Amino acid sequence: MRKSEPMRCKFYFDWTDKSSGFFYSIKEVILSKKTEYQQIDLVVLEEVGLALILDGKVQIAELDEFLYHEPLVHIPLITCGSPETVLILGGGDGCALREVLKYKSVKRCVLVDIDREVVEISKEYLNHINKGSFFDPRVEVFFEDGRKFIENSHEKFDVIIIDTVDPLEYGPSYLLFTKQFMSEVKNRLTERGVVAIQSNTIFPGGSKFLLAMYKTLEKVFPKVSFAWTYLKSFMLSWAFTFGCVSRKPEEVPNEEVEKVLSQIETCFLTPEVYRACISKPKFFVEDLKNFDQIITDEKPLFVY
């Protein structure tokens, strides 16, 4: 007789587009609350472990968050070269912050998150994942809208990392991906500066936001690049775009990449993986040739 499956009555489901999605069974709900800005759920999911979910979207999962944060952080910091000042917009889970702080050259890292409760929850429940990054003396945390922070700031940063929730129509972040905002970001970068942006999915026929973000950056920055990786917790290949004032990731000499990665601890990136991550699939190159949509304040682009 076939062994019966255990009863599973609680599930997390996420739409990836208008016709498909994926689900995980929920082993435990640690907390669930609505803040001024978004819905926060901290749960333990089958196979991927402890997960922070904001407005129905997994932000990090214990199993593989490093697959997301290492390309997002290390590729722009290596490209910049010995960064001293870093700004993170979003990133309230503290994991991007954890990666930034691995660089001895970093003297100051500012994190700006609109939702104080995300940071407080991360300090209490995700401390073993983010390695207590919020308590490093080099860190300053501000609770305000990331766009307003940039527009009101006169400080320049070597690297700016946009690690916010996806541009959901009902969410707080969709104006952080527009041409107008990217122009403001460029003004806050040093002469060797790089902005890194989480840029949603990449797959044949399903890379509209990524393509639009890439084209938008081309209107603002002299050099643009991207990286990608696969995440089990998202069940998708995920992409990151980079707007570069001076050099782009492809232009960093191999020996420089090797030197930096030999001095910091990583679970994913090696010099070979660095190069693989920034390699453009043929379908993406062809899609770029035929795509011309720009993200603007007047015409923002939303995802599911």
PDB file of C-alpha atoms in Angstrom:
ATOM      1  CA  MET A   1       0.000   0.000   0.000  1.00  0.00           C
ATOM      2  CA  ARG A   2       1.247   3.461  -0.902  1.00  0.00           C
ATOM      3  CA  LYS A   3       2.263   5.539   2.092  1.00  0.00           C
ATOM      4  CA  SER A   4      -0.185   8.395   2.589  1.00  0.00           C
ATOM      5  CA  GLU A   5       1.001  12.008   2.368  1.00  0.00           C
ATOM      6  CA  PRO A   6       0.834  14.135   5.511  1.00  0.00           C
ATOM      7  CA  MET A   7      -2.010  16.624   5.672  1.00  0.00           C
ATOM      8  CA  ARG A   8      -0.859  20.032   4.504  1.00  0.00           C
ATOM      9  CA  CYS A   9      -3.481  22.719   4.873  1.00  0.00           C
ATOM     10  CA  LYS A  10      -1.368  25.894   4.902  1.00  0.00           C
ATOM     11  CA  PHE A  11       0.358  27.115   1.762  1.00  0.00           C
ATOM     12  CA  TYR A  12       2.277  30.146   0.517  1.00  0.00           C
ATOM     13  CA  PHE A  13       1.410  30.952  -3.100  1.00  0.00           C
ATOM     14  CA  ASP A  14       3.052  33.541  -5.335  1.00  0.00           C
ATOM     15  CA  TRP A  15       1.928  34.643  -8.787  1.00  0.00           C
ATOM     16  CA  THR A  16       4.901  34.996 -11.146  1.00  0.00           C
ATOM     17  CA  ASP A  17       2.798  36.330 -14.020  1.00  0.00           C
ATOM     18  CA  LYS A  18      -0.879  36.600 -14.927  1.00  0.00           C
ATOM     19  CA  SER A  19      -1.262  32.886 -15.576  1.00  0.00           C
ATOM     20  CA  SER A  20       1.193  30.969 -13.388  1.00  0.00           C
ATOM     21  CA  GLY A  21       2.876  30.847 -10.002  1.00  0.00           C
ATOM     22  CA  PHE A  22       4.328  28.519  -7.391  1.00  0.00           C
ATOM     23  CA  PHE A  23       3.628  27.411  -3.862  1.00  0.00           C
ATOM     24  CA  TYR A  24       5.328  26.078  -0.742  1.00  0.00           C
ATOM     25  CA  SER A  25       3.687  24.416   2.201  1.00  0.00           C
ATOM     26  CA  ILE A  26       4.061  26.408   5.419  1.00  0.00           C
ATOM     27  CA  LYS A  27       5.544  24.544   8.383  1.00  0.00           C
ATOM     28  CA  GLU A  28       5.225  27.388  10.873  1.00  0.00           C
ATOM     29  CA  VAL A  29       3.943  30.959  11.024  1.00  0.00           C
ATOM     30  CA  ILE A  30       6.182  32.994  13.331  1.00  0.00           C
ATOM     31  CA  LEU A  31       4.434  36.319  12.859  1.00  0.00           C
ATOM     32  CA  SER A  32       2.005  38.042  10.528  1.00  0.00           C
ATOM     33  CA  LYS A  33       1.208  41.732  10.732  1.00  0.00           C
ATOM     34  CA  LYS A  34       0.145  44.711   8.667  1.00  0.00           C
ATOM     35  CA  THR A  35       2.320  47.795   9.020  1.00  0.00           C
ATOM     36  CA  GLU A  36       1.714  51.316   7.754  1.00  0.00           C
ATOM     37  CA  TYR A  37       3.380  50.358   4.480  1.00  0.00           C
ATOM     38  CA  GLN A  38       2.989  46.656   3.817  1.00  0.00           C
ATOM     39  CA  GLN A  39       2.046  43.181   4.988  1.00  0.00           C
ATOM     40  CA  ILE A  40       4.861  41.354   6.801  1.00  0.00           C
ATOM     41  CA  ASP A  41       4.900  37.578   7.224  1.00  0.00           C
ATOM     42  CA  LEU A  42       7.727  35.613   8.810  1.00  0.00           C
ATOM     43  CA  VAL A  43       7.246  31.906   8.179  1.00  0.00           C
ATOM     44  CA  VAL A  44       9.090  28.629   7.877  1.00  0.00           C
ATOM     45  CA  LEU A  45       8.535  27.133   4.420  1.00  0.00           C
ATOM     46  CA  GLU A  46       9.117  23.530   3.406  1.00  0.00           C
ATOM     47  CA  GLU A  47      12.494  23.039   1.692  1.00  0.00           C
ATOM     48  CA  VAL A  48      13.733  26.647   1.926  1.00  0.00           C
ATOM     49  CA  GLY A  49      13.393  27.339   5.673  1.00  0.00           C
ATOM     50  CA  LEU A  50      12.809  30.632   7.438  1.00  0.00           C
ATOM     51  CA  ALA A  51      11.470  33.234   5.009  1.00  0.00           C
ATOM     52  CA  LEU A  52      10.612  36.914   5.179  1.00  0.00           C
ATOM     53  CA  ILE A  53       7.612  37.746   2.994  1.00  0.00           C
ATOM     54  CA  LEU A  54       6.559  41.322   2.219  1.00  0.00           C
ATOM     55  CA  ASP A  55       3.248  42.007   0.461  1.00  0.00           C
ATOM     56  CA  GLY A  56       3.051  38.354  -0.539  1.00  0.00           C
ATOM     57  CA  LYS A  57       6.561  38.196  -2.061  1.00  0.00           C
ATOM     58  CA  VAL A  58       9.452  36.232  -0.568  1.00  0.00           C
ATOM     59  CA  GLN A  59      12.297  38.669   0.138  1.00  0.00           C
ATOM     60  CA  ILE A  60      14.773  36.223   1.642  1.00  0.00           C
ATOM     61  CA  ALA A  61      14.786  32.532   2.454  1.00  0.00           C
ATOM     62  CA  GLU A  62      17.314  30.907   4.734  1.00  0.00           C
ATOM     63  CA  LEU A  63      18.313  28.269   2.188  1.00  0.00           C
ATOM     64  CA  ASP A  64      19.579  30.473  -0.624  1.00  0.00           C
ATOM     65  CA  GLU A  65      19.464  34.194   0.163  1.00  0.00           C
ATOM     66  CA  PHE A  66      23.223  34.383  -0.492  1.00  0.00           C
ATOM     67  CA  LEU A  67      22.579  33.524  -4.150  1.00  0.00           C
ATOM     68  CA  TYR A  68      20.716  36.841  -4.361  1.00  0.00           C
ATOM     69  CA  HIS A  69      22.812  39.066  -2.120  1.00  0.00           C
ATOM     70  CA  GLU A  70      26.292  38.127  -3.302  1.00  0.00           C
ATOM     71  CA  PRO A  71      25.791  39.197  -6.953  1.00  0.00           C
ATOM     72  CA  LEU A  72      23.777  42.253  -5.906  1.00  0.00           C
ATOM     73  CA  VAL A  73      26.523  43.499  -3.568  1.00  0.00           C
ATOM     74  CA  HIS A  74      29.904  42.117  -4.594  1.00  0.00           C
ATOM     75  CA  ILE A  75      29.715  42.753  -8.325  1.00  0.00           C
ATOM     76  CA  PRO A  76      29.203  46.536  -7.937  1.00  0.00           C
ATOM     77  CA  LEU A  77      31.654  46.849  -5.026  1.00  0.00           C
ATOM     78  CA  ILE A  78      34.356  45.004  -6.969  1.00  0.00           C
ATOM     79  CA  THR A  79      33.591  47.125 -10.034  1.00  0.00           C
ATOM     80  CA  CYS A  80      33.919  50.336  -8.029  1.00  0.00           C
ATOM     81  CA  GLY A  81      37.233  49.265  -6.485  1.00  0.00           C
ATOM     82  CA  SER A  82      37.964  49.762  -2.767  1.00  0.00           C
ATOM     83  CA  PRO A  83      34.604  51.404  -1.960  1.00  0.00           C
ATOM     84  CA  GLU A  84      34.493  53.596   1.131  1.00  0.00           C
ATOM     85  CA  THR A  85      30.861  54.764   1.245  1.00  0.00           C
ATOM     86  CA  VAL A  86      27.810  52.672   0.387  1.00  0.00           C
ATOM     87  CA  LEU A  87      24.097  53.492   0.420  1.00  0.00           C
ATOM     88  CA  ILE A  88      21.436  50.752   0.551  1.00  0.00           C
ATOM     89  CA  LEU A  89      17.842  51.659  -0.255  1.00  0.00           C
ATOM     90  CA  GLY A  90      15.609  48.965   1.206  1.00  0.00           C
ATOM     91  CA  GLY A  91      17.451  45.904   2.434  1.00  0.00           C
ATOM     92  CA  GLY A  92      15.694  45.933   5.797  1.00  0.00           C
ATOM     93  CA  ASP A  93      16.512  42.233   6.299  1.00  0.00           C
ATOM     94  CA  GLY A  94      20.177  43.219   6.794  1.00  0.00           C
ATOM     95  CA  CYS A  95      21.641  40.666   4.380  1.00  0.00           C
ATOM     96  CA  ALA A  96      22.918  43.098   1.737  1.00  0.00           C
ATOM     97  CA  LEU A  97      24.368  45.048   4.651  1.00  0.00           C
ATOM     98  CA  ARG A  98      26.123  41.900   5.853  1.00  0.00           C
ATOM     99  CA  GLU A  99      27.856  41.509   2.499  1.00  0.00           C
ATOM    100  CA  VAL A 100      28.887  45.186   2.268  1.00  0.00           C
ATOM    101  CA  LEU A 101      30.525  45.040   5.692  1.00  0.00           C
ATOM    102  CA  LYS A 102      32.908  42.302   4.517  1.00  0.00           C
ATOM    103  CA  TYR A 103      34.967  45.034   2.827  1.00  0.00           C
ATOM    104  CA  LYS A 104      37.622  46.567   5.081  1.00  0.00           C
ATOM    105  CA  SER A 105      37.717  49.605   2.776  1.00  0.00           C
ATOM    106  CA  VAL A 106      34.099  50.494   3.652  1.00  0.00           C
ATOM    107  CA  LYS A 107      34.118  53.253   6.241  1.00  0.00           C
ATOM    108  CA  ARG A 108      30.411  54.082   6.224  1.00  0.00           C
ATOM    109  CA  CYS A 109      27.275  52.287   5.090  1.00  0.00           C
ATOM    110  CA  VAL A 110      23.903  54.030   5.186  1.00  0.00           C
ATOM    111  CA  LEU A 111      20.734  51.947   5.033  1.00  0.00           C
ATOM    112  CA  VAL A 112      17.414  53.652   4.279  1.00  0.00           C
ATOM    113  CA  ASP A 113      14.215  51.649   4.700  1.00  0.00           C
ATOM    114  CA  ILE A 114      10.732  53.084   4.726  1.00  0.00           C
ATOM    115  CA  ASP A 115       9.428  50.521   7.218  1.00  0.00           C
ATOM    116  CA  ARG A 116      11.003  50.512  10.679  1.00  0.00           C
ATOM    117  CA  GLU A 117       9.170  47.315  11.596  1.00  0.00           C
ATOM    118  CA  VAL A 118      10.969  45.284   8.914  1.00  0.00           C
ATOM    119  CA  VAL A 119      14.320  46.261  10.415  1.00  0.00           C
ATOM    120  CA  GLU A 120      13.198  45.573  13.986  1.00  0.00           C
ATOM    121  CA  ILE A 121      11.839  42.158  13.029  1.00  0.00           C
ATOM    122  CA  SER A 122      15.068  41.374  11.167  1.00  0.00           C
ATOM    123  CA  LYS A 123      17.163  42.344  14.176  1.00  0.00           C
ATOM    124  CA  GLU A 124      15.194  39.986  16.389  1.00  0.00           C
ATOM    125  CA  TYR A 125      14.425  37.017  14.153  1.00  0.00           C
ATOM    126  CA  LEU A 126      17.022  37.118  11.339  1.00  0.00           C
ATOM    127  CA  ASN A 127      20.108  37.932  13.370  1.00  0.00           C
ATOM    128  CA  HIS A 128      21.640  34.518  12.675  1.00  0.00           C
ATOM    129  CA  ILE A 129      21.274  35.154   8.938  1.00  0.00           C
ATOM    130  CA  ASN A 130      22.320  38.801   8.691  1.00  0.00           C
ATOM    131  CA  LYS A 131      25.132  38.203  11.234  1.00  0.00           C
ATOM    132  CA  GLY A 132      24.160  41.143  13.414  1.00  0.00           C
ATOM    133  CA  SER A 133      24.974  43.583  10.609  1.00  0.00           C
ATOM    134  CA  PHE A 134      22.822  46.370  12.048  1.00  0.00           C
ATOM    135  CA  PHE A 135      25.081  46.619  15.094  1.00  0.00           C
ATOM    136  CA  ASP A 136      28.304  47.343  13.194  1.00  0.00           C
ATOM    137  CA  PRO A 137      29.603  50.841  14.115  1.00  0.00           C
ATOM    138  CA  ARG A 138      30.028  51.728  10.425  1.00  0.00           C
ATOM    139  CA  VAL A 139      26.262  51.476   9.871  1.00  0.00           C
ATOM    140  CA  GLU A 140      23.691  54.278   9.964  1.00  0.00           C
ATOM    141  CA  VAL A 141      19.995  53.486   9.537  1.00  0.00           C
ATOM    142  CA  PHE A 142      17.295  55.949   8.496  1.00  0.00           C
ATOM    143  CA  PHE A 143      13.579  55.248   8.295  1.00  0.00           C
ATOM    144  CA  GLU A 144      12.186  57.241   5.409  1.00  0.00           C
ATOM    145  CA  ASP A 145      11.253  57.060   1.758  1.00  0.00           C
ATOM    146  CA  GLY A 146      14.336  56.184  -0.303  1.00  0.00           C
ATOM    147  CA  ARG A 147      13.498  58.594  -3.087  1.00  0.00           C
ATOM    148  CA  LYS A 148      13.093  61.524  -0.712  1.00  0.00           C
ATOM    149  CA  PHE A 149      16.376  60.611   0.971  1.00  0.00           C
ATOM    150  CA  ILE A 150      18.207  60.750  -2.360  1.00  0.00           C
ATOM    151  CA  GLU A 151      16.505  63.963  -3.461  1.00  0.00           C
ATOM    152  CA  ASN A 152      17.289  65.708  -0.169  1.00  0.00           C
ATOM    153  CA  SER A 153      20.845  64.432   0.187  1.00  0.00           C
ATOM    154  CA  HIS A 154      24.028  66.222  -0.895  1.00  0.00           C
ATOM    155  CA  GLU A 155      26.354  63.329  -0.038  1.00  0.00           C
ATOM    156  CA  LYS A 156      28.001  61.204  -2.701  1.00  0.00           C
ATOM    157  CA  PHE A 157      28.464  57.438  -2.415  1.00  0.00           C
ATOM    158  CA  ASP A 158      30.780  55.015  -4.178  1.00  0.00           C
ATOM    159  CA  VAL A 159      28.016  52.414  -4.507  1.00  0.00           C
ATOM    160  CA  ILE A 160      24.239  52.690  -4.211  1.00  0.00           C
ATOM    161  CA  ILE A 161      22.284  49.435  -3.877  1.00  0.00           C
ATOM    162  CA  ILE A 162      18.540  49.402  -4.539  1.00  0.00           C
ATOM    163  CA  ASP A 163      17.322  46.322  -2.672  1.00  0.00           C
ATOM    164  CA  THR A 164      13.630  47.119  -2.350  1.00  0.00           C
ATOM    165  CA  VAL A 165      10.499  45.084  -2.867  1.00  0.00           C
ATOM    166  CA  ASP A 166       9.376  44.632  -6.466  1.00  0.00           C
ATOM    167  CA  PRO A 167       7.562  47.545  -8.150  1.00  0.00           C
ATOM    168  CA  LEU A 168       4.103  46.311  -7.257  1.00  0.00           C
ATOM    169  CA  GLU A 169       1.176  48.541  -8.158  1.00  0.00           C
ATOM    170  CA  TYR A 170      -0.023  48.515  -4.556  1.00  0.00           C
ATOM    171  CA  GLY A 171       3.472  48.686  -3.010  1.00  0.00           C
ATOM    172  CA  PRO A 172       5.774  51.489  -1.821  1.00  0.00           C
ATOM    173  CA  SER A 173       8.716  51.137  -4.242  1.00  0.00           C
ATOM    174  CA  TYR A 174       7.591  51.592  -7.854  1.00  0.00           C
ATOM    175  CA  LEU A 175       9.019  55.137  -8.197  1.00  0.00           C
ATOM    176  CA  LEU A 176      12.520  53.900  -7.334  1.00  0.00           C
ATOM    177  CA  PHE A 177      13.032  52.434 -10.814  1.00  0.00           C
ATOM    178  CA  THR A 178      12.262  55.377 -13.101  1.00  0.00           C
ATOM    179  CA  LYS A 179      14.479  57.430 -15.406  1.00  0.00           C
ATOM    180  CA  GLN A 180      13.935  60.513 -13.261  1.00  0.00           C
ATOM    181  CA  PHE A 181      15.023  58.727 -10.110  1.00  0.00           C
ATOM    182  CA  MET A 182      18.032  57.129 -11.803  1.00  0.00           C
ATOM    183  CA  SER A 183      19.177  60.645 -12.779  1.00  0.00           C
ATOM    184  CA  GLU A 184      18.983  61.650  -9.112  1.00  0.00           C
ATOM    185  CA  VAL A 185      20.921  58.517  -8.156  1.00  0.00           C
ATOM    186  CA  LYS A 186      23.664  59.300 -10.660  1.00  0.00           C
ATOM    187  CA  ASN A 187      24.081  62.733  -9.074  1.00  0.00           C
ATOM    188  CA  ARG A 188      24.708  61.039  -5.723  1.00  0.00           C
ATOM    189  CA  LEU A 189      27.504  58.801  -7.057  1.00  0.00           C
ATOM    190  CA  THR A 190      31.228  59.499  -7.029  1.00  0.00           C
ATOM    191  CA  GLU A 191      33.338  59.516 -10.198  1.00  0.00           C
ATOM    192  CA  ARG A 192      33.838  55.744  -9.926  1.00  0.00           C
ATOM    193  CA  GLY A 193      30.319  55.058  -8.681  1.00  0.00           C
ATOM    194  CA  VAL A 194      27.990  52.170  -9.468  1.00  0.00           C
ATOM    195  CA  VAL A 195      24.294  51.700  -8.782  1.00  0.00           C
ATOM    196  CA  ALA A 196      23.030  48.108  -8.417  1.00  0.00           C
ATOM    197  CA  ILE A 197      19.320  47.382  -8.776  1.00  0.00           C
ATOM    198  CA  GLN A 198      17.358  44.203  -8.171  1.00  0.00           C
ATOM    199  CA  SER A 199      15.543  43.882 -11.482  1.00  0.00           C
ATOM    200  CA  ASN A 200      13.058  41.005 -11.341  1.00  0.00           C
ATOM    201  CA  THR A 201      13.059  37.896 -13.513  1.00  0.00           C
ATOM    202  CA  ILE A 202      14.921  36.753 -16.585  1.00  0.00           C
ATOM    203  CA  PHE A 203      13.669  34.028 -18.896  1.00  0.00           C
ATOM    204  CA  PRO A 204      12.658  33.848 -22.580  1.00  0.00           C
ATOM    205  CA  GLY A 205       9.546  35.933 -23.085  1.00  0.00           C
ATOM    206  CA  GLY A 206       9.415  36.927 -19.412  1.00  0.00           C
ATOM    207  CA  SER A 207      12.058  39.637 -18.962  1.00  0.00           C
ATOM    208  CA  LYS A 208      10.003  42.788 -19.648  1.00  0.00           C
ATOM    209  CA  PHE A 209      10.910  44.624 -16.452  1.00  0.00           C
ATOM    210  CA  LEU A 210      14.587  43.686 -16.727  1.00  0.00           C
ATOM    211  CA  LEU A 211      14.737  44.874 -20.329  1.00  0.00           C
ATOM    212  CA  ALA A 212      12.980  48.130 -19.429  1.00  0.00           C
ATOM    213  CA  MET A 213      15.319  48.711 -16.474  1.00  0.00           C
ATOM    214  CA  TYR A 214      18.359  48.098 -18.674  1.00  0.00           C
ATOM    215  CA  LYS A 215      17.093  50.496 -21.352  1.00  0.00           C
ATOM    216  CA  THR A 216      16.216  53.082 -18.700  1.00  0.00           C
ATOM    217  CA  LEU A 217      19.752  52.964 -17.271  1.00  0.00           C
ATOM    218  CA  GLU A 218      21.178  53.412 -20.774  1.00  0.00           C
ATOM    219  CA  LYS A 219      19.413  56.782 -20.934  1.00  0.00           C
ATOM    220  CA  VAL A 220      21.228  57.935 -17.791  1.00  0.00           C
ATOM    221  CA  PHE A 221      24.580  56.148 -17.411  1.00  0.00           C
ATOM    222  CA  PRO A 222      27.516  55.910 -19.837  1.00  0.00           C
ATOM    223  CA  LYS A 223      27.909  52.181 -19.085  1.00  0.00           C
ATOM    224  CA  VAL A 224      25.308  49.549 -18.185  1.00  0.00           C
ATOM    225  CA  SER A 225      25.594  45.892 -17.285  1.00  0.00           C
ATOM    226  CA  PHE A 226      23.644  43.126 -15.593  1.00  0.00           C
ATOM    227  CA  ALA A 227      23.946  39.836 -13.721  1.00  0.00           C
ATOM    228  CA  TRP A 228      21.672  36.911 -13.082  1.00  0.00           C
ATOM    229  CA  THR A 229      21.309  33.787 -10.993  1.00  0.00           C
ATOM    230  CA  TYR A 230      18.727  31.138 -10.101  1.00  0.00           C
ATOM    231  CA  LEU A 231      16.996  31.004  -6.725  1.00  0.00           C
ATOM    232  CA  LYS A 232      15.176  27.927  -5.494  1.00  0.00           C
ATOM    233  CA  SER A 233      13.135  30.043  -3.062  1.00  0.00           C
ATOM    234  CA  PHE A 234      11.831  32.225  -5.922  1.00  0.00           C
ATOM    235  CA  MET A 235      11.646  29.276  -8.342  1.00  0.00           C
ATOM    236  CA  LEU A 236      12.884  31.775 -10.921  1.00  0.00           C
ATOM    237  CA  SER A 237      16.069  33.124 -12.428  1.00  0.00           C
ATOM    238  CA  TRP A 238      16.627  36.579 -10.974  1.00  0.00           C
ATOM    239  CA  ALA A 239      18.432  39.562 -12.475  1.00  0.00           C
ATOM    240  CA  PHE A 240      20.287  42.671 -11.345  1.00  0.00           C
ATOM    241  CA  THR A 241      21.168  45.739 -13.403  1.00  0.00           C
ATOM    242  CA  PHE A 242      24.124  48.070 -12.922  1.00  0.00           C
ATOM    243  CA  GLY A 243      24.510  51.696 -13.952  1.00  0.00           C
ATOM    244  CA  CYS A 244      28.207  52.626 -14.006  1.00  0.00           C
ATOM    245  CA  VAL A 245      29.840  56.051 -14.053  1.00  0.00           C
ATOM    246  CA  SER A 246      33.354  54.816 -14.874  1.00  0.00           C
ATOM    247  CA  ARG A 247      33.911  51.119 -15.576  1.00  0.00           C
ATOM    248  CA  LYS A 248      31.470  48.215 -15.757  1.00  0.00           C
ATOM    249  CA  PRO A 249      31.857  44.696 -14.313  1.00  0.00           C
ATOM    250  CA  GLU A 250      33.123  43.235 -17.594  1.00  0.00           C
ATOM    251  CA  GLU A 251      36.060  45.669 -17.531  1.00  0.00           C
ATOM    252  CA  VAL A 252      37.441  44.603 -14.151  1.00  0.00           C
ATOM    253  CA  PRO A 253      40.686  42.617 -14.714  1.00  0.00           C
ATOM    254  CA  ASN A 254      40.565  38.966 -13.703  1.00  0.00           C
ATOM    255  CA  GLU A 255      43.429  39.391 -11.242  1.00  0.00           C
ATOM    256  CA  GLU A 256      41.534  42.168  -9.460  1.00  0.00           C
ATOM    257  CA  VAL A 257      38.414  40.011  -9.129  1.00  0.00           C
ATOM    258  CA  GLU A 258      40.532  37.139  -7.835  1.00  0.00           C
ATOM    259  CA  LYS A 259      42.266  39.339  -5.272  1.00  0.00           C
ATOM    260  CA  VAL A 260      39.048  40.766  -3.817  1.00  0.00           C
ATOM    261  CA  LEU A 261      37.251  37.418  -3.632  1.00  0.00           C
ATOM    262  CA  SER A 262      40.268  35.820  -1.944  1.00  0.00           C
ATOM    263  CA  GLN A 263      39.954  38.353   0.883  1.00  0.00           C
ATOM    264  CA  ILE A 264      36.242  37.948   1.678  1.00  0.00           C
ATOM    265  CA  GLU A 265      34.077  34.970   2.536  1.00  0.00           C
ATOM    266  CA  THR A 266      31.479  33.946  -0.032  1.00  0.00           C
ATOM    267  CA  CYS A 267      29.236  30.927  -0.502  1.00  0.00           C
ATOM    268  CA  PHE A 268      28.509  31.434  -4.205  1.00  0.00           C
ATOM    269  CA  LEU A 269      30.812  33.832  -6.008  1.00  0.00           C
ATOM    270  CA  THR A 270      34.195  32.749  -7.298  1.00  0.00           C
ATOM    271  CA  PRO A 271      36.104  34.545 -10.065  1.00  0.00           C
ATOM    272  CA  GLU A 272      34.642  32.068 -12.549  1.00  0.00           C
ATOM    273  CA  VAL A 273      31.089  32.508 -11.235  1.00  0.00           C
ATOM    274  CA  TYR A 274      31.532  36.294 -11.294  1.00  0.00           C
ATOM    275  CA  ARG A 275      32.178  36.100 -15.031  1.00  0.00           C
ATOM    276  CA  ALA A 276      29.354  33.630 -15.580  1.00  0.00           C
ATOM    277  CA  CYS A 277      26.840  35.819 -13.728  1.00  0.00           C
ATOM    278  CA  ILE A 278      27.510  38.847 -15.934  1.00  0.00           C
ATOM    279  CA  SER A 279      27.410  36.893 -19.200  1.00  0.00           C
ATOM    280  CA  LYS A 280      24.400  37.751 -21.339  1.00  0.00           C
ATOM    281  CA  PRO A 281      22.298  34.866 -22.714  1.00  0.00           C
ATOM    282  CA  LYS A 282      21.768  35.065 -26.462  1.00  0.00           C
ATOM    283  CA  PHE A 283      17.996  35.446 -26.115  1.00  0.00           C
ATOM    284  CA  PHE A 284      18.506  38.444 -23.827  1.00  0.00           C
ATOM    285  CA  VAL A 285      20.870  40.133 -26.298  1.00  0.00           C
ATOM    286  CA  GLU A 286      18.322  39.649 -29.077  1.00  0.00           C
ATOM    287  CA  ASP A 287      15.453  40.891 -26.901  1.00  0.00           C
ATOM    288  CA  LEU A 288      17.418  44.060 -26.065  1.00  0.00           C
ATOM    289  CA  LYS A 289      17.727  44.909 -29.758  1.00  0.00           C
ATOM    290  CA  ASN A 290      13.963  44.976 -30.172  1.00  0.00           C
ATOM    291  CA  PHE A 291      12.952  46.626 -26.898  1.00  0.00           C
ATOM    292  CA  ASP A 292      12.584  50.355 -26.350  1.00  0.00           C
ATOM    293  CA  GLN A 293      10.360  50.874 -23.292  1.00  0.00           C
ATOM    294  CA  ILE A 294      11.669  53.346 -20.715  1.00  0.00           C
ATOM    295  CA  ILE A 295      10.384  53.465 -17.131  1.00  0.00           C
ATOM    296  CA  THR A 296       9.324  56.992 -16.146  1.00  0.00           C
ATOM    297  CA  ASP A 297       7.452  58.703 -13.326  1.00  0.00           C
ATOM    298  CA  GLU A 298       4.584  59.253 -15.752  1.00  0.00           C
ATOM    299  CA  LYS A 299       4.636  55.650 -16.993  1.00  0.00           C
ATOM    300  CA  PRO A 300       5.976  53.359 -14.240  1.00  0.00           C
ATOM    301  CA  LEU A 301       6.219  49.653 -14.907  1.00  0.00           C
ATOM    302  CA  PHE A 302       4.639  47.201 -12.475  1.00  0.00           C
ATOM    303  CA  VAL A 303       5.257  43.495 -11.976  1.00  0.00           C
ATOM    304  CA  TYR A 304       3.144  40.703 -10.482  1.00  0.00           C
TER     305      TYR A 304
END
